[in-house]
Amino acid sequence: MNAVDIAGVDQHYGASQVLHELNLTLAEGEVLGLFGHNGAGKTTTIKLILGLLKASRGDVRVLGQSPAHADVRRLLGYLPENVSFYAQLTGRETLQHFARLKGAALSQCDELLEQVGLTDAAMRRVKTYSKGMRQRLGLAQALLGTPRLLLLDEPTVGLDPIATQSLYQLIDQLRQHGTSIILCSHVLPGVERHIDRAAILAGGRLQALGDLPSLRAQAGLPIRIRLHDSQARGTQHWQAQGLAASAINGGHWFEVSTGQEGKLGVLRQLLAESAVSDVELHQPSLEDLYCHFMQQAGGNQ
Ligand SMILES: Nc1ncnc2c1ncn2[C@@H]1O[C@H](COP(=O)(O)OP(=O)(O)OP(=O)(O)O)[C@@H](O)[C@H]1O
């Protein structure tokens, strides 16, 4: 059974259609990154999964059932994009309040505060929390009741680089324990190692879906190989070897673009030259792929 099955979904808000024939599945224990420009339809998709919206057309199933089913809701955890709390409550009281609403064990609260690094601030009022601390409290709230499906809308907003890394580590741990996760984010660098597949939405349409290697194959973007020539022989030398190299900063470094099939051939050729003292391989990043598919969809909307 999949954690999420979205089949042929259209979504309208009044006269405007914001999702078009969306088909998306999430296997149990899978982490899916859901990416797209502002207004692409990410939050709408999450609301459909949460049962907060009913699809105008098509079908949404969560853990095999309708998302409106109370049994399903108990198995979901949600971190909204703009998390807000009662400013006068302490972090601990806030979490206990949500635990009561969700029917989760109160004993879990201290454990979760520890997990998100808020133990020392647990007795402080939320109004004294920094943005990143409120975000971490939101994450603890989403983890109440040990959800089987976790929906995270912009979880890294407001987090500093170390807190962002801890969030990704937490996602890795949850995945190891079989939690299914959908992660919406505009922050692409660094996220690719922590997701199994990426879904790229533009204008309410799914532009691309797959793991990184398959998105790379689909996009056909070049691989860039950078080389350090200790003799700085210039581009003519490389062009005479049949390599269309361009100089970087006019010094010792040069760059050659190649397709996946030509990669090993170029590397062998470079490594055969004793003056080549360093080589760097740059595969298209998730960000490169995102830009490619956005351009394909007609520009950043
Ligand atoms: N309640 C609503 N009523 C009318 N239109 C809405 C409503 N909620 C969202 N929309 C519209 O639906 C489209 C998709 O919005 P959505 O919030 O799903 O996008 P998003 O990808 O999450 O964007 P962002 O990255 O800015 O959060 C946008 O054009 C938005 O203006």
Coordinates of C-alpha atoms in Angstrom, one line a residue, residues 48-253:
L48 CA -5.5 17.7 -0.5
I49 CA -3.4 15.0 1.2
L50 CA -4.4 16.4 4.6
G51 CA -8.1 16.2 3.7
L52 CA -8.4 20.0 4.2
L53 CA -9.5 20.3 0.5
K54 CA -11.6 17.9 -1.6
A55 CA -10.3 17.5 -5.2
S56 CA -12.5 19.1 -7.8
R57 CA -11.8 16.0 -10.0
G58 CA -9.8 12.8 -9.5
D59 CA -8.9 10.7 -6.5
V60 CA -6.7 11.2 -3.4
R61 CA -5.9 8.2 -1.1
V62 CA -3.8 8.4 2.0
L63 CA -2.6 5.1 3.4
G64 CA -5.2 3.4 1.3
Q65 CA -8.1 5.5 2.6
S66 CA -9.9 8.8 2.0
P67 CA -7.9 11.6 3.7
A68 CA -11.1 12.8 5.4
H69 CA -11.2 9.6 7.5
A70 CA -10.5 10.3 11.1
D71 CA -8.3 7.2 11.4
V72 CA -6.0 8.5 8.7
R73 CA -5.7 12.0 10.2
R74 CA -4.3 10.5 13.4
L75 CA -1.5 9.0 11.3
L76 CA -0.5 12.3 9.7
G77 CA 1.9 15.0 10.9
Y78 CA 2.0 18.4 9.3
L79 CA 4.3 21.3 9.6
P80 CA 2.6 24.3 8.0
E81 CA 4.4 27.0 6.0
N82 CA 3.6 29.7 8.5
V83 CA 3.6 28.1 11.9
S84 CA 2.0 30.2 14.7
F85 CA 1.5 29.5 18.4
Y86 CA -0.1 31.2 21.4
A87 CA 2.7 33.6 22.4
Q88 CA 1.9 33.3 26.2
L89 CA 2.4 29.6 26.5
T90 CA 5.8 28.0 27.1
G91 CA 7.2 25.6 24.5
R92 CA 6.3 22.7 26.7
E93 CA 2.7 23.9 27.3
T94 CA 2.3 24.5 23.6
L95 CA 3.4 20.9 22.7
Q96 CA 1.2 19.5 25.5
H97 CA -1.8 21.5 24.1
F98 CA -1.2 20.0 20.6
A99 CA -0.7 16.5 22.1
R100 CA -4.2 16.7 23.8
L101 CA -5.8 17.9 20.5
K102 CA -4.1 15.0 18.6
G103 CA -4.7 12.4 21.3
A104 CA -1.0 11.8 21.6
A105 CA 0.8 10.7 24.8
L106 CA 1.8 13.7 26.9
S107 CA 5.0 11.8 27.8
Q108 CA 6.2 12.2 24.2
C109 CA 6.5 16.0 24.6
D110 CA 9.7 16.2 26.5
E111 CA 11.3 13.5 24.2
L112 CA 10.3 15.6 21.2
L113 CA 11.6 18.8 22.7
E114 CA 14.9 17.1 23.2
Q115 CA 14.9 15.7 19.6
V116 CA 14.5 19.2 18.2
G117 CA 17.0 20.8 20.6
L118 CA 14.5 22.8 22.7
T119 CA 14.9 21.2 26.1
D120 CA 16.7 24.2 27.6
A121 CA 14.0 26.6 26.2
A122 CA 11.0 24.3 27.1
M123 CA 9.9 26.5 30.1
R124 CA 10.2 29.8 28.2
R125 CA 7.2 31.5 26.6
V126 CA 7.0 31.1 22.9
K127 CA 7.0 34.9 22.4
T128 CA 10.6 34.9 23.5
Y129 CA 11.5 32.3 20.8
S130 CA 13.5 33.1 17.7
K131 CA 12.1 32.2 14.3
G132 CA 14.2 29.1 14.1
M133 CA 13.1 28.0 17.6
R134 CA 9.4 28.4 16.6
Q135 CA 10.1 26.4 13.5
R136 CA 11.7 23.6 15.6
L137 CA 8.7 23.7 17.9
G138 CA 6.5 23.4 14.8
L139 CA 8.4 20.3 13.8
A140 CA 8.0 18.8 17.3
Q141 CA 4.3 19.4 17.0
A142 CA 4.3 17.6 13.6
L143 CA 6.0 14.6 15.1
L144 CA 3.5 14.1 17.9
G145 CA 1.8 10.7 17.8
T146 CA 4.6 9.3 15.7
P147 CA 3.0 9.9 12.3
R148 CA 3.3 7.4 9.4
L149 CA 3.1 10.2 6.9
L150 CA 4.8 13.6 7.6
L151 CA 4.1 16.7 5.5
L152 CA 6.7 19.4 5.8
D153 CA 6.0 22.8 4.1
E154 CA 9.1 24.8 4.0
P155 CA 10.7 23.2 7.1
T156 CA 14.0 24.9 6.7
V157 CA 12.7 28.5 6.7
G158 CA 14.3 30.4 9.5
L159 CA 16.8 27.7 10.4
D160 CA 20.5 28.4 10.5
P161 CA 22.8 26.1 8.6
I162 CA 23.5 23.8 11.7
A163 CA 19.8 23.6 12.5
T164 CA 19.1 22.8 8.8
Q165 CA 21.6 20.0 8.9
S166 CA 20.0 18.6 12.1
L167 CA 16.6 18.8 10.4
Y168 CA 17.9 16.8 7.5
Q169 CA 19.5 14.2 9.9
L170 CA 16.1 13.9 11.6
I171 CA 14.5 13.3 8.2
D172 CA 17.1 10.6 7.5
Q173 CA 16.3 8.9 10.9
L174 CA 12.6 9.1 10.4
R175 CA 13.0 7.5 6.9
Q176 CA 15.1 4.7 8.4
H177 CA 12.2 4.0 10.8
G178 CA 9.8 3.8 7.8
T179 CA 8.1 7.2 8.0
S180 CA 6.9 8.5 4.6
I181 CA 7.7 12.2 4.1
I182 CA 6.8 14.9 1.6
L183 CA 9.1 17.9 1.9
C184 CA 8.1 21.1 0.1
S185 CA 11.0 23.6 -0.2
H186 CA 12.4 26.5 -2.1
V187 CA 15.8 25.7 -0.7
L188 CA 17.4 23.2 -3.1
P189 CA 21.1 23.1 -2.3
G190 CA 21.8 20.4 0.2
V191 CA 18.3 18.7 0.1
E192 CA 19.1 16.2 -2.7
R193 CA 21.0 13.8 -0.5
H194 CA 18.0 13.5 1.8
I195 CA 15.2 12.7 -0.7
D196 CA 14.4 9.6 -2.7
R197 CA 12.6 11.4 -5.5
A198 CA 11.8 14.9 -6.6
A199 CA 8.6 16.2 -8.0
I200 CA 8.7 19.5 -9.9
L201 CA 5.5 21.4 -10.3
A202 CA 5.0 24.5 -12.5
G203 CA 1.7 26.2 -13.1
G204 CA -0.1 23.3 -11.3
R205 CA 1.3 20.7 -13.7
L206 CA 3.9 18.0 -12.8
Q207 CA 6.9 18.9 -15.0
A208 CA 9.2 16.1 -13.8
L209 CA 9.2 13.3 -11.3
G210 CA 12.0 10.9 -10.4
D211 CA 15.2 10.2 -8.6
L212 CA 18.2 12.3 -9.4
P213 CA 19.8 10.0 -11.9
S214 CA 16.5 9.7 -13.9
L215 CA 15.9 13.4 -13.8
R216 CA 19.5 13.9 -15.1
A217 CA 18.9 11.4 -17.9
Q218 CA 15.5 13.1 -18.7
A219 CA 17.1 16.6 -18.8
G220 CA 20.2 15.6 -20.7
L221 CA 22.2 18.5 -19.2
P222 CA 25.9 18.3 -19.7
I223 CA 28.4 17.1 -17.1
R224 CA 31.2 19.7 -16.6
I225 CA 34.7 18.4 -16.0
R226 CA 37.2 20.8 -14.7
L227 CA 40.9 20.2 -15.0
H228 CA 44.0 21.8 -13.6
D229 CA 46.8 21.9 -16.2
S230 CA 50.1 22.5 -14.3
Q231 CA 51.6 23.8 -17.5
A232 CA 48.7 26.1 -18.3
R233 CA 48.9 25.3 -22.0
G234 CA 45.9 27.2 -23.1
T235 CA 42.6 26.2 -24.9
Q236 CA 44.4 25.5 -28.2
H237 CA 46.2 22.5 -26.6
W238 CA 42.9 20.9 -25.5
Q239 CA 41.2 21.7 -28.8
A240 CA 44.0 20.0 -30.7
Q241 CA 43.2 16.9 -28.5
G242 CA 39.5 17.1 -29.7
L243 CA 38.3 18.6 -26.4
A244 CA 36.2 21.8 -26.5
A245 CA 37.7 23.2 -23.3
S246 CA 37.1 26.7 -22.1
A247 CA 39.5 28.6 -19.8
I248 CA 38.4 29.5 -16.3
N249 CA 39.8 32.8 -15.1
G250 CA 42.5 32.5 -17.8
G251 CA 44.8 30.5 -15.5
H252 CA 45.5 26.8 -15.0
W253 CA 41.9 25.7 -14.8

